[in-house]
Backbone as a chain_set.jsonl record, in Angstrom:
{"seq": "SAAQYFVTVTDQNNCSNVDSFELSVIALPVMSFATSIPEQCDNGLADSLIQGRPIGGAYVGTYSGAGVMNNTIHPLLLNPGSYPIRYTVVDTSNKLNCTNYIDTSVIVNSLPNVQVSTIQDICINSGLDTITEQNPKSISAGLFFGDSAIVNDSIGIFNPLISGAGQHSFYYAYVDSNGCTDTALTSI", "coords": {"N": [[82.919, 123.646, 79.097], [81.355, 126.178, 77.076], [79.237, 129.082, 77.172], [77.051, 131.58, 75.875], [76.084, 134.676, 77.232], [73.638, 137.237, 77.777], [73.352, 140.599, 78.735], [71.228, 143.094, 79.845], [71.097, 146.499, 80.427], [69.412, 149.091, 82.027], [69.027, 152.524, 82.45], [68.142, 155.324, 84.702], [66.812, 157.024, 82.996], [65.45, 155.458, 81.343], [66.915, 154.441, 79.287], [68.447, 151.901, 77.416], [70.877, 149.331, 77.083], [72.458, 146.595, 75.512], [74.613, 143.936, 76.082], [76.919, 141.28, 75.5], [78.488, 138.332, 76.753], [80.854, 135.666, 76.924], [80.996, 132.772, 78.804], [83.12, 130.437, 80.117], [83.286, 127.257, 81.509], [85.682, 125.579, 83.12], [86.851, 122.334, 83.201], [87.833, 120.421, 86.032], [91.023, 118.895, 86.763], [91.11, 115.39, 86.235], [91.367, 113.085, 88.748], [93.362, 110.404, 90.122], [94.837, 107.421, 91.542], [97.507, 105.592, 90.391], [98.595, 103.341, 91.544], [98.481, 101.984, 94.879], [99.988, 103.64, 97.701], [102.939, 102.224, 98.809], [103.191, 100.246, 101.823], [105.086, 101.354, 104.623], [108.073, 101.045, 106.652], [108.82, 101.915, 110.019], [111.46, 102.582, 110.338], [112.279, 103.099, 107.862], [113.773, 104.228, 104.742], [113.609, 107.409, 103.012], [110.982, 107.744, 100.627], [110.046, 108.203, 97.338], [107.049, 109.71, 96.214], [104.971, 108.7, 93.72], [102.583, 107.879, 92.711], [100.235, 109.284, 92.114], [97.846, 110.562, 89.706], [96.676, 112.977, 87.331], [99.951, 113.401, 85.767], [102.784, 115.423, 84.831], [103.293, 117.406, 81.775], [100.927, 119.934, 81.409], [100.172, 119.691, 83.969], [100.796, 120.17, 87.365], [101.81, 118.462, 90.042], [101.562, 117.886, 93.561], [102.377, 116.398, 96.692], [101.084, 116.09, 100.002], [101.067, 115.929, 103.589], [101.482, 114.267, 106.783], [104.866, 113.807, 107.521], [105.628, 114.169, 104.872], [107.66, 115.639, 102.494], [108.714, 117.634, 99.825], [107.471, 115.953, 97.871], [108.097, 113.439, 98.83], [107.943, 110.752, 101.087], [108.842, 110.454, 104.47], [109.419, 108.032, 106.478], [110.855, 107.785, 108.866], [110.217, 109.992, 110.334], [107.787, 109.5, 111.39], [105.489, 107.821, 113.599], [104.443, 104.379, 114.07], [101.426, 103.642, 112.292], [98.455, 104.829, 110.529], [98.371, 107.248, 107.979], [96.966, 110.176, 106.512], [97.312, 111.125, 103.095], [97.566, 113.636, 100.692], [97.116, 114.307, 97.277], [97.619, 116.896, 95.156], [96.724, 118.636, 92.24], [97.567, 121.108, 89.889], [96.247, 122.604, 87.073], [97.944, 124.009, 84.663], [97.358, 124.777, 82.119], [95.512, 126.68, 81.597], [94.546, 130.085, 82.311], [93.433, 130.23, 84.802], [94.467, 128.327, 86.447], [93.259, 125.893, 87.456], [92.472, 123.749, 90.16], [92.62, 120.527, 91.684], [92.139, 117.774, 93.942], [93.021, 114.623, 95.492], [92.584, 112.153, 97.977], [94.399, 109.761, 99.922], [95.894, 107.144, 101.848], [98.732, 106.208, 103.856], [100.375, 103.472, 105.322], [102.365, 103.073, 108.136], [104.431, 100.736, 109.378], [105.291, 99.13, 112.471], [108.486, 98.117, 113.796], [109.844, 94.768, 113.977], [110.198, 93.206, 117.172], [113.231, 92.559, 118.006], [115.449, 90.505, 119.692], [118.321, 89.306, 121.438], [119.133, 87.207, 123.905], [121.451, 86.897, 126.68], [124.31, 85.125, 125.757], [125.832, 82.202, 126.744], [129.231, 81.719, 127.812], [131.641, 79.803, 125.971], [133.916, 77.077, 125.561], [136.945, 77.06, 123.66], [137.408, 74.642, 122.417], [134.945, 73.435, 122.294], [133.423, 72.681, 120.148], [131.003, 73.024, 117.495], [128.526, 75.534, 118.088], [125.155, 75.988, 118.402], [123.27, 78.812, 118.193], [120.663, 79.781, 120.226], [119.393, 81.777, 121.508], [118.053, 83.861, 120.334], [115.256, 85.996, 119.497], [112.541, 87.018, 117.597], [112.586, 83.551, 116.566], [113.675, 82.239, 113.524], [114.358, 80.437, 110.677], [113.997, 81.107, 108.039], [113.467, 83.868, 108.033], [115.277, 85.067, 109.685], [118.664, 86.126, 110.34], [122.072, 85.697, 110.99], [124.965, 87.724, 111.334], [128.188, 89.341, 110.866], [130.462, 88.266, 112.064], [133.118, 86.121, 111.27], [133.114, 83.621, 112.375], [130.568, 82.697, 112.461], [129.172, 80.124, 111.007], [126.931, 79.171, 109.793], [124.631, 81.173, 108.676], [121.808, 81.388, 108.733], [120.813, 79.528, 110.564], [122.437, 80.007, 112.724], [124.984, 79.017, 113.622], [127.88, 78.807, 115.475], [131.38, 78.74, 115.327], [133.849, 78.141, 117.505], [136.524, 77.506, 117.065], [137.225, 78.816, 114.731], [136.863, 81.449, 115.49], [138.614, 81.917, 117.611], [140.09, 82.663, 120.845], [138.477, 84.972, 123.11], [136.198, 87.815, 123.173], [133.49, 87.974, 120.943], [131.581, 89.818, 118.738], [128.407, 89.958, 117.133], [125.558, 90.2, 114.916], [122.002, 89.774, 114.937], [119.525, 89.672, 112.608], [116.142, 90.245, 111.689], [113.384, 89.787, 109.548], [110.109, 90.827, 109.295], [106.637, 89.881, 108.529], [105.668, 92.121, 107.221], [107.804, 93.054, 105.862], [109.516, 94.57, 107.321], [112.539, 95.278, 109.028], [114.666, 94.583, 111.769], [117.497, 94.694, 113.951], [119.618, 93.047, 116.352], [122.327, 93.356, 118.55], [124.796, 91.191, 119.791], [127.035, 89.199, 121.78], [129.621, 86.659, 122.112]], "CA": [[81.973, 124.065, 78.082], [81.16, 127.635, 77.027], [77.883, 129.546, 76.874], [76.986, 133.032, 75.694], [75.083, 135.303, 78.08], [73.298, 138.604, 77.406], [73.019, 141.455, 79.865], [70.574, 144.341, 79.463], [71.166, 147.49, 81.495], [68.526, 150.238, 81.808], [69.317, 153.578, 83.438], [66.983, 156.031, 85.236], [66.125, 157.706, 81.886], [64.861, 154.385, 80.559], [67.8, 154.098, 78.166], [68.929, 150.524, 77.585], [71.978, 148.841, 76.257], [72.62, 145.144, 75.626], [75.962, 143.444, 75.818], [76.999, 139.827, 75.69], [79.794, 137.79, 77.125], [80.927, 134.215, 76.896], [81.519, 132.224, 80.046], [83.58, 129.051, 79.985], [83.504, 126.495, 82.73], [86.825, 124.706, 82.851], [86.784, 121.102, 83.992], [88.953, 120.155, 86.932], [91.803, 117.702, 86.399], [90.569, 114.115, 86.715], [92.371, 112.568, 89.671], [93.368, 108.986, 90.486], [96.125, 106.853, 91.932], [97.836, 104.452, 89.54], [98.765, 102.253, 92.505], [98.458, 102.486, 96.254], [101.302, 103.959, 98.251], [103.382, 101.026, 99.541], [103.375, 100.34, 103.263], [106.433, 101.751, 105.012], [108.551, 100.628, 107.969], [109.124, 103.164, 110.713], [112.88, 102.895, 110.208], [112.521, 103.075, 106.42], [114.363, 105.373, 104.058], [112.677, 108.271, 102.281], [110.419, 107.073, 99.463], [109.389, 109.151, 96.432], [105.637, 109.46, 95.935], [104.793, 108.82, 92.265], [101.378, 107.122, 92.364], [99.123, 110.145, 91.724], [97.628, 110.902, 88.305], [97.616, 113.057, 86.208], [101.285, 113.924, 86.0], [103.481, 115.948, 83.663], [102.644, 118.332, 80.852], [100.372, 121.143, 82.023], [99.767, 119.378, 85.335], [101.826, 120.247, 88.4], [101.286, 117.712, 91.17], [102.303, 117.891, 94.818], [101.855, 115.576, 97.775], [101.177, 116.703, 101.325], [100.632, 115.094, 104.696], [102.484, 114.064, 107.834], [106.086, 113.149, 107.077], [105.848, 114.36, 103.433], [108.392, 116.842, 102.087], [109.206, 117.571, 98.437], [106.884, 114.774, 97.221], [108.768, 112.259, 99.366], [107.535, 110.43, 102.451], [109.97, 110.16, 105.35], [108.863, 107.221, 107.557], [111.587, 107.991, 110.117], [109.59, 111.099, 111.053], [106.442, 109.079, 111.8], [105.287, 106.648, 114.44], [103.576, 103.413, 113.391], [100.019, 104.019, 112.172], [97.956, 105.189, 109.203], [98.454, 108.7, 107.8], [96.372, 110.664, 105.257], [98.181, 111.751, 102.1], [96.786, 114.345, 99.676], [97.773, 114.63, 96.012], [96.966, 118.08, 94.58], [97.189, 118.942, 90.883], [97.217, 122.4, 89.307], [96.24, 122.569, 85.611], [98.515, 125.29, 84.211], [97.049, 125.007, 80.704], [94.588, 127.808, 81.493], [94.973, 131.188, 83.176], [92.83, 130.101, 86.124], [95.201, 127.323, 87.226], [92.273, 125.088, 88.172], [93.111, 122.81, 91.081], [91.823, 119.445, 92.224], [92.951, 116.904, 94.802], [92.503, 113.311, 95.855], [93.199, 111.701, 99.225], [94.645, 108.343, 100.176], [96.621, 107.023, 103.111], [99.907, 105.33, 103.88], [100.544, 102.765, 106.593], [103.735, 102.93, 108.633], [104.446, 99.562, 110.258], [106.314, 99.087, 113.508], [109.557, 97.144, 113.581], [109.748, 93.587, 114.836], [110.947, 93.308, 118.417], [114.315, 91.587, 117.871], [116.289, 90.434, 120.89], [119.169, 88.139, 121.663], [119.483, 87.202, 125.323], [122.858, 86.623, 126.949], [124.825, 83.832, 125.299], [126.819, 81.695, 127.696], [130.591, 81.496, 127.323], [131.945, 78.431, 125.554], [135.347, 76.793, 125.429], [137.393, 77.087, 122.271], [137.358, 73.289, 121.868], [133.596, 72.902, 122.54], [132.76, 72.274, 118.923], [130.028, 73.983, 116.975], [127.493, 75.948, 119.036], [123.974, 76.549, 117.754], [122.74, 79.923, 118.988], [119.204, 79.635, 120.372], [118.931, 82.847, 122.384], [117.416, 84.929, 119.559], [113.806, 86.059, 119.471], [111.893, 85.767, 117.208], [113.411, 82.549, 115.892], [113.198, 81.91, 112.182], [115.427, 80.083, 109.737], [113.761, 81.777, 106.756], [113.379, 85.33, 108.158], [116.341, 85.549, 110.562], [120.009, 86.004, 109.761], [123.199, 86.112, 111.823], [126.07, 88.256, 110.531], [129.121, 90.24, 111.533], [131.655, 87.583, 112.555], [133.422, 84.997, 110.378], [132.906, 82.358, 113.083], [129.193, 82.248, 112.198], [129.366, 79.277, 109.827], [125.631, 79.009, 109.151], [124.01, 82.44, 109.078], [120.361, 81.321, 108.967], [120.571, 78.75, 111.779], [123.198, 80.621, 113.805], [125.991, 78.097, 114.143], [129.115, 79.52, 115.79], [132.526, 77.842, 115.434], [134.861, 78.803, 118.325], [137.867, 77.285, 116.522], [137.461, 79.882, 113.737], [136.88, 82.753, 116.152], [139.719, 82.078, 118.542], [139.703, 83.091, 122.188], [138.095, 86.378, 123.251], [134.788, 88.154, 122.972], [133.173, 88.183, 119.531], [130.267, 90.444, 118.564], [127.72, 89.735, 115.861], [124.182, 90.703, 114.866], [120.895, 88.942, 114.466], [118.523, 90.487, 111.914], [114.891, 89.532, 111.437], [112.448, 90.475, 108.655], [108.753, 90.364, 109.607], [105.736, 89.66, 107.389], [105.48, 93.398, 106.522], [109.06, 93.421, 105.22], [110.274, 95.453, 108.218], [113.71, 94.606, 109.575], [115.394, 95.159, 112.885], [118.645, 93.882, 114.338], [120.081, 93.084, 117.737], [123.752, 93.085, 118.704], [125.115, 90.328, 120.914], [128.424, 88.713, 121.744], [129.876, 85.361, 122.711]], "C": [[81.771, 125.571, 78.179], [79.711, 127.937, 76.688], [77.919, 131.059, 76.737], [75.814, 133.57, 76.501], [74.873, 136.738, 77.623], [72.89, 139.362, 78.661], [72.384, 142.729, 79.311], [70.606, 145.268, 80.665], [70.272, 148.666, 81.102], [68.81, 151.269, 82.882], [68.024, 154.27, 83.862], [66.207, 156.799, 84.158], [65.455, 156.708, 80.942], [65.637, 154.099, 79.269], [68.394, 152.734, 78.446], [70.101, 150.257, 76.657], [72.114, 147.344, 76.54], [74.06, 144.803, 75.293], [75.953, 141.934, 76.059], [78.416, 139.451, 76.138], [79.692, 136.274, 77.076], [81.579, 133.749, 78.184], [81.878, 130.764, 79.814], [83.758, 128.451, 81.362], [84.58, 125.466, 82.41], [86.752, 123.505, 83.788], [88.028, 120.975, 84.872], [89.749, 118.962, 86.419], [91.162, 116.45, 87.004], [91.674, 113.424, 87.514], [92.221, 111.062, 89.883], [94.742, 108.626, 91.035], [96.357, 105.625, 91.072], [98.0, 103.19, 90.382], [98.633, 102.847, 93.896], [99.886, 102.807, 96.696], [101.745, 102.756, 99.074], [103.48, 101.284, 101.042], [104.846, 100.601, 103.556], [106.78, 101.119, 106.354], [109.024, 101.869, 108.696], [110.613, 103.464, 110.825], [113.285, 102.998, 108.739], [113.133, 104.36, 105.892], [113.277, 106.181, 103.365], [112.249, 107.574, 100.989], [109.672, 108.101, 98.611], [107.95, 108.731, 96.176], [105.391, 109.742, 94.455], [103.484, 108.201, 91.796], [100.243, 107.974, 91.82], [99.069, 110.414, 90.231], [96.631, 112.045, 88.248], [98.972, 113.598, 86.649], [101.819, 114.514, 84.702], [102.664, 116.898, 82.822], [102.198, 119.586, 81.568], [100.008, 120.919, 83.491], [100.966, 119.424, 86.281], [101.244, 119.593, 89.648], [102.184, 117.801, 92.383], [101.588, 117.02, 95.84], [102.011, 116.33, 99.084], [100.645, 115.728, 102.352], [101.76, 114.959, 105.698], [103.68, 113.315, 107.261], [106.401, 113.319, 105.605], [106.541, 115.691, 103.201], [108.902, 116.636, 100.674], [108.758, 116.297, 97.727], [107.555, 113.463, 97.627], [108.263, 112.023, 100.782], [108.765, 109.991, 103.239], [109.449, 109.375, 106.558], [109.58, 107.405, 108.893], [110.97, 109.094, 110.968], [108.243, 110.713, 111.665], [106.489, 107.907, 112.774], [104.454, 105.642, 113.659], [102.115, 103.875, 113.403], [99.66, 104.305, 110.727], [97.899, 106.713, 109.104], [97.808, 109.111, 106.48], [97.422, 111.352, 104.39], [97.27, 112.397, 101.06], [97.678, 114.612, 98.457], [96.97, 115.752, 95.36], [97.58, 118.36, 93.224], [96.672, 120.311, 90.477], [97.329, 122.251, 87.788], [96.698, 123.934, 85.115], [98.213, 125.585, 82.747], [96.053, 126.158, 80.512], [95.006, 128.865, 82.511], [94.405, 131.101, 84.576], [93.59, 129.145, 87.038], [94.253, 126.495, 88.097], [92.972, 123.977, 88.953], [92.11, 121.755, 91.526], [92.731, 118.588, 93.1], [92.239, 115.588, 95.031], [93.271, 112.86, 97.094], [93.37, 110.189, 99.228], [95.326, 108.259, 101.535], [97.825, 106.113, 102.918], [99.99, 104.72, 105.269], [102.03, 102.682, 106.905], [103.699, 101.806, 109.669], [105.56, 99.666, 111.291], [107.343, 98.01, 113.166], [109.308, 95.899, 114.419], [110.593, 93.812, 116.092], [112.011, 92.21, 118.425], [115.205, 91.662, 119.11], [117.167, 89.196, 120.83], [119.574, 88.206, 123.13], [120.944, 86.791, 125.482], [123.229, 85.211, 126.512], [125.929, 83.406, 126.266], [128.175, 81.51, 127.027], [130.761, 80.027, 126.94], [133.461, 78.279, 125.478], [135.704, 76.716, 123.946], [137.314, 75.711, 121.614], [135.985, 72.633, 122.056], [132.926, 72.346, 121.293], [131.75, 73.34, 118.493], [128.942, 74.267, 118.003], [126.336, 76.558, 118.254], [123.373, 77.591, 118.68], [121.219, 79.812, 119.009], [118.605, 80.77, 121.195], [118.224, 83.986, 121.643], [115.898, 84.828, 119.632], [113.415, 87.218, 118.564], [112.864, 84.835, 116.488], [112.809, 82.257, 114.523], [114.385, 81.599, 111.287], [115.254, 80.855, 108.434], [113.79, 83.303, 106.856], [114.458, 85.917, 109.059], [117.7, 85.294, 109.952], [121.028, 86.508, 110.773], [124.299, 86.633, 110.919], [126.999, 89.083, 111.398], [130.367, 89.582, 112.082], [131.875, 86.354, 111.676], [133.242, 83.645, 111.053], [131.461, 81.874, 112.994], [129.272, 81.446, 110.897], [128.056, 78.909, 109.149], [124.795, 80.199, 109.592], [122.516, 82.353, 109.321], [120.036, 80.534, 110.24], [121.301, 79.38, 112.959], [124.174, 79.646, 114.433], [127.314, 78.844, 114.261], [130.236, 78.498, 115.985], [133.629, 78.532, 116.23], [136.289, 78.566, 117.828], [138.22, 78.336, 115.468], [137.635, 81.216, 114.443], [138.142, 82.964, 116.971], [139.196, 82.582, 119.876], [139.342, 84.575, 122.191], [136.605, 86.577, 123.036], [134.563, 88.507, 121.507], [131.742, 88.7, 119.41], [129.705, 90.116, 117.19], [126.279, 90.194, 116.007], [123.221, 89.583, 114.479], [119.869, 89.889, 113.86], [117.308, 89.61, 111.621], [113.998, 90.407, 110.564], [111.056, 89.924, 108.927], [107.889, 90.261, 108.35], [105.417, 90.938, 106.627], [106.725, 93.831, 105.761], [109.898, 94.365, 106.062], [111.369, 94.653, 108.909], [114.235, 95.357, 110.785], [116.51, 94.187, 113.252], [118.929, 94.039, 115.824], [121.55, 92.685, 117.742], [123.946, 92.202, 119.922], [126.583, 89.924, 120.809], [128.522, 87.366, 122.434], [131.345, 85.315, 123.067]], "O": [[81.987, 126.168, 79.234], [79.04, 127.158, 76.011], [78.711, 131.737, 77.393], [74.713, 133.022, 76.474], [75.802, 137.385, 77.141], [72.184, 138.842, 79.525], [72.938, 143.366, 78.415], [70.205, 144.896, 81.768], [70.362, 149.176, 79.985], [68.835, 150.951, 84.071], [66.937, 153.868, 83.446], [65.061, 157.185, 84.386], [64.958, 157.077, 79.878], [65.085, 153.586, 78.295], [68.797, 152.439, 79.572], [70.267, 150.879, 75.607], [71.911, 146.891, 77.667], [74.638, 145.325, 74.339], [75.076, 141.401, 76.739], [79.383, 140.179, 75.914], [78.613, 135.689, 77.172], [82.606, 134.287, 78.598], [81.052, 129.964, 79.373], [84.316, 129.077, 82.264], [84.407, 124.604, 81.549], [86.609, 123.649, 85.003], [89.125, 121.376, 84.486], [89.205, 118.11, 85.716], [90.725, 116.464, 88.155], [92.777, 113.208, 87.01], [91.118, 110.517, 89.833], [95.678, 109.425, 90.994], [95.519, 104.724, 91.022], [97.589, 102.103, 89.974], [98.67, 104.066, 94.068], [100.856, 102.304, 96.129], [101.006, 102.307, 99.951], [103.808, 102.388, 101.477], [105.732, 100.136, 102.839], [105.894, 100.707, 107.103], [109.57, 102.782, 108.076], [110.988, 104.508, 111.359], [114.47, 102.986, 108.408], [113.028, 105.424, 106.502], [112.164, 105.697, 103.157], [113.05, 106.901, 100.34], [108.774, 108.787, 99.101], [107.663, 107.555, 95.95], [105.574, 110.866, 93.988], [103.292, 108.016, 90.594], [99.367, 107.453, 91.13], [100.101, 110.486, 89.565], [95.753, 112.072, 89.111], [99.123, 114.165, 87.731], [101.37, 114.156, 83.613], [101.497, 117.165, 83.11], [102.989, 120.233, 82.255], [99.584, 121.85, 84.176], [102.001, 118.806, 86.034], [100.297, 120.109, 90.241], [103.409, 117.795, 92.266], [100.361, 116.921, 95.85], [102.949, 117.108, 99.259], [99.876, 114.821, 102.034], [102.858, 115.472, 105.487], [103.514, 112.296, 106.589], [107.337, 112.693, 105.107], [106.073, 116.736, 103.652], [109.459, 115.585, 100.358], [109.556, 115.636, 97.062], [107.576, 112.501, 96.859], [108.162, 112.954, 101.581], [109.614, 109.254, 102.737], [109.074, 109.98, 107.562], [108.977, 107.202, 109.946], [111.173, 109.132, 112.182], [107.63, 111.51, 112.376], [107.425, 107.108, 112.76], [103.816, 106.015, 112.674], [101.633, 104.425, 114.394], [100.45, 104.059, 109.815], [97.438, 107.387, 110.026], [98.054, 108.489, 105.447], [98.297, 112.063, 104.885], [96.311, 111.776, 100.6], [98.815, 115.069, 98.577], [95.791, 115.584, 95.05], [98.8, 118.329, 93.066], [95.504, 120.638, 90.685], [98.364, 121.828, 87.273], [95.935, 124.9, 85.144], [98.751, 126.54, 82.186], [95.785, 126.561, 79.38], [95.734, 128.57, 83.459], [94.851, 131.829, 85.463], [93.388, 129.146, 88.253], [94.423, 126.408, 89.313], [93.923, 123.356, 88.478], [90.927, 122.034, 91.719], [93.955, 118.674, 93.003], [91.038, 115.451, 94.801], [94.459, 113.149, 97.24], [92.594, 109.449, 98.622], [95.322, 109.233, 102.288], [97.914, 105.358, 101.95], [99.708, 105.381, 106.268], [102.841, 102.28, 106.071], [103.028, 101.909, 110.696], [106.629, 100.215, 111.023], [107.093, 97.119, 112.355], [108.641, 95.963, 115.451], [111.591, 94.533, 116.056], [111.734, 91.072, 118.801], [115.65, 92.736, 119.515], [116.798, 88.177, 120.246], [120.265, 89.133, 123.554], [121.589, 86.384, 124.516], [122.555, 84.238, 126.85], [126.843, 84.176, 126.559], [128.263, 81.19, 125.841], [130.12, 79.138, 127.501], [134.187, 79.264, 125.344], [134.882, 76.357, 123.104], [137.169, 75.613, 120.396], [135.872, 71.41, 121.984], [131.949, 71.605, 121.398], [131.676, 74.42, 119.079], [128.489, 73.363, 118.706], [126.52, 77.533, 117.526], [123.01, 77.288, 119.817], [120.57, 79.757, 117.965], [117.424, 80.723, 121.542], [117.836, 84.975, 122.266], [115.331, 83.748, 119.801], [113.924, 88.322, 118.753], [113.837, 85.28, 115.879], [111.602, 82.056, 114.383], [115.306, 82.405, 111.157], [116.239, 81.219, 107.791], [114.103, 83.973, 105.872], [114.551, 87.138, 109.19], [117.877, 84.374, 109.154], [120.881, 87.591, 111.34], [124.552, 86.064, 109.857], [126.652, 89.475, 112.512], [131.269, 90.288, 112.534], [130.928, 85.628, 111.373], [133.218, 82.619, 110.373], [131.161, 80.755, 113.409], [129.42, 82.018, 109.817], [128.069, 78.384, 108.035], [124.308, 80.247, 110.721], [121.983, 83.179, 110.062], [119.064, 80.856, 110.924], [120.823, 79.294, 114.09], [124.182, 79.471, 115.652], [127.806, 79.431, 113.297], [130.074, 77.517, 116.711], [134.291, 79.425, 115.7], [137.181, 79.354, 118.142], [139.386, 78.705, 115.328], [138.466, 82.028, 114.038], [138.677, 84.071, 117.018], [138.012, 82.888, 120.019], [139.844, 85.343, 121.371], [135.862, 85.636, 122.756], [135.345, 89.245, 120.907], [130.807, 88.085, 119.922], [130.444, 90.011, 116.211], [125.837, 90.537, 117.104], [123.573, 88.613, 113.808], [119.397, 90.807, 114.53], [117.424, 88.416, 111.347], [113.867, 91.608, 110.799], [110.825, 88.72, 108.813], [108.359, 90.523, 107.242], [104.94, 90.866, 105.494], [106.71, 94.861, 105.087], [110.89, 94.909, 105.576], [111.163, 93.512, 109.321], [114.249, 96.587, 110.824], [116.464, 93.007, 112.902], [118.538, 95.019, 116.457], [121.958, 91.778, 117.017], [123.335, 92.432, 120.966], [127.272, 90.278, 119.852], [127.656, 86.974, 123.217], [131.82, 84.309, 123.595]]}, "num_chains": 1, "name": "protein.A"}
């Protein structure tokens, strides 16, 4: 909004002059987040930050905080925990470049602790072997991969007739309730 102000100046000779000026108060950009910043995994790939509003036009928005570069969060640079994120907007539609900001946070989740203990040797004619040495165990969230002798990847059934003699390496991957994944390498 604008208002007109009057200034009267009187010198030592008692001479006066009146002048006026208009003063405008420019509103700051109204800030919000369209959505929350999704939780990250500490081995996650860089993720563009696009949740802050306003965006585009005369508004220039930037994000800042731990692990944030070029409006992108890099979870690999962070340990598990909660981190403050600031979204700052500059309104370039006026010569003052009025600035406002809003704060939020992002959660970086730790990875599941995935392990496969030593698997005992088996004979080539032993028949199918169900792998039970993985931890955590889960048919719905765990997956074996990396060797064609794994004939059921969710249960972990190994067929030594397909593999042939020798040492065979494969992986067990597990996805936790936060959507974070880790893998363990083992062999039989």
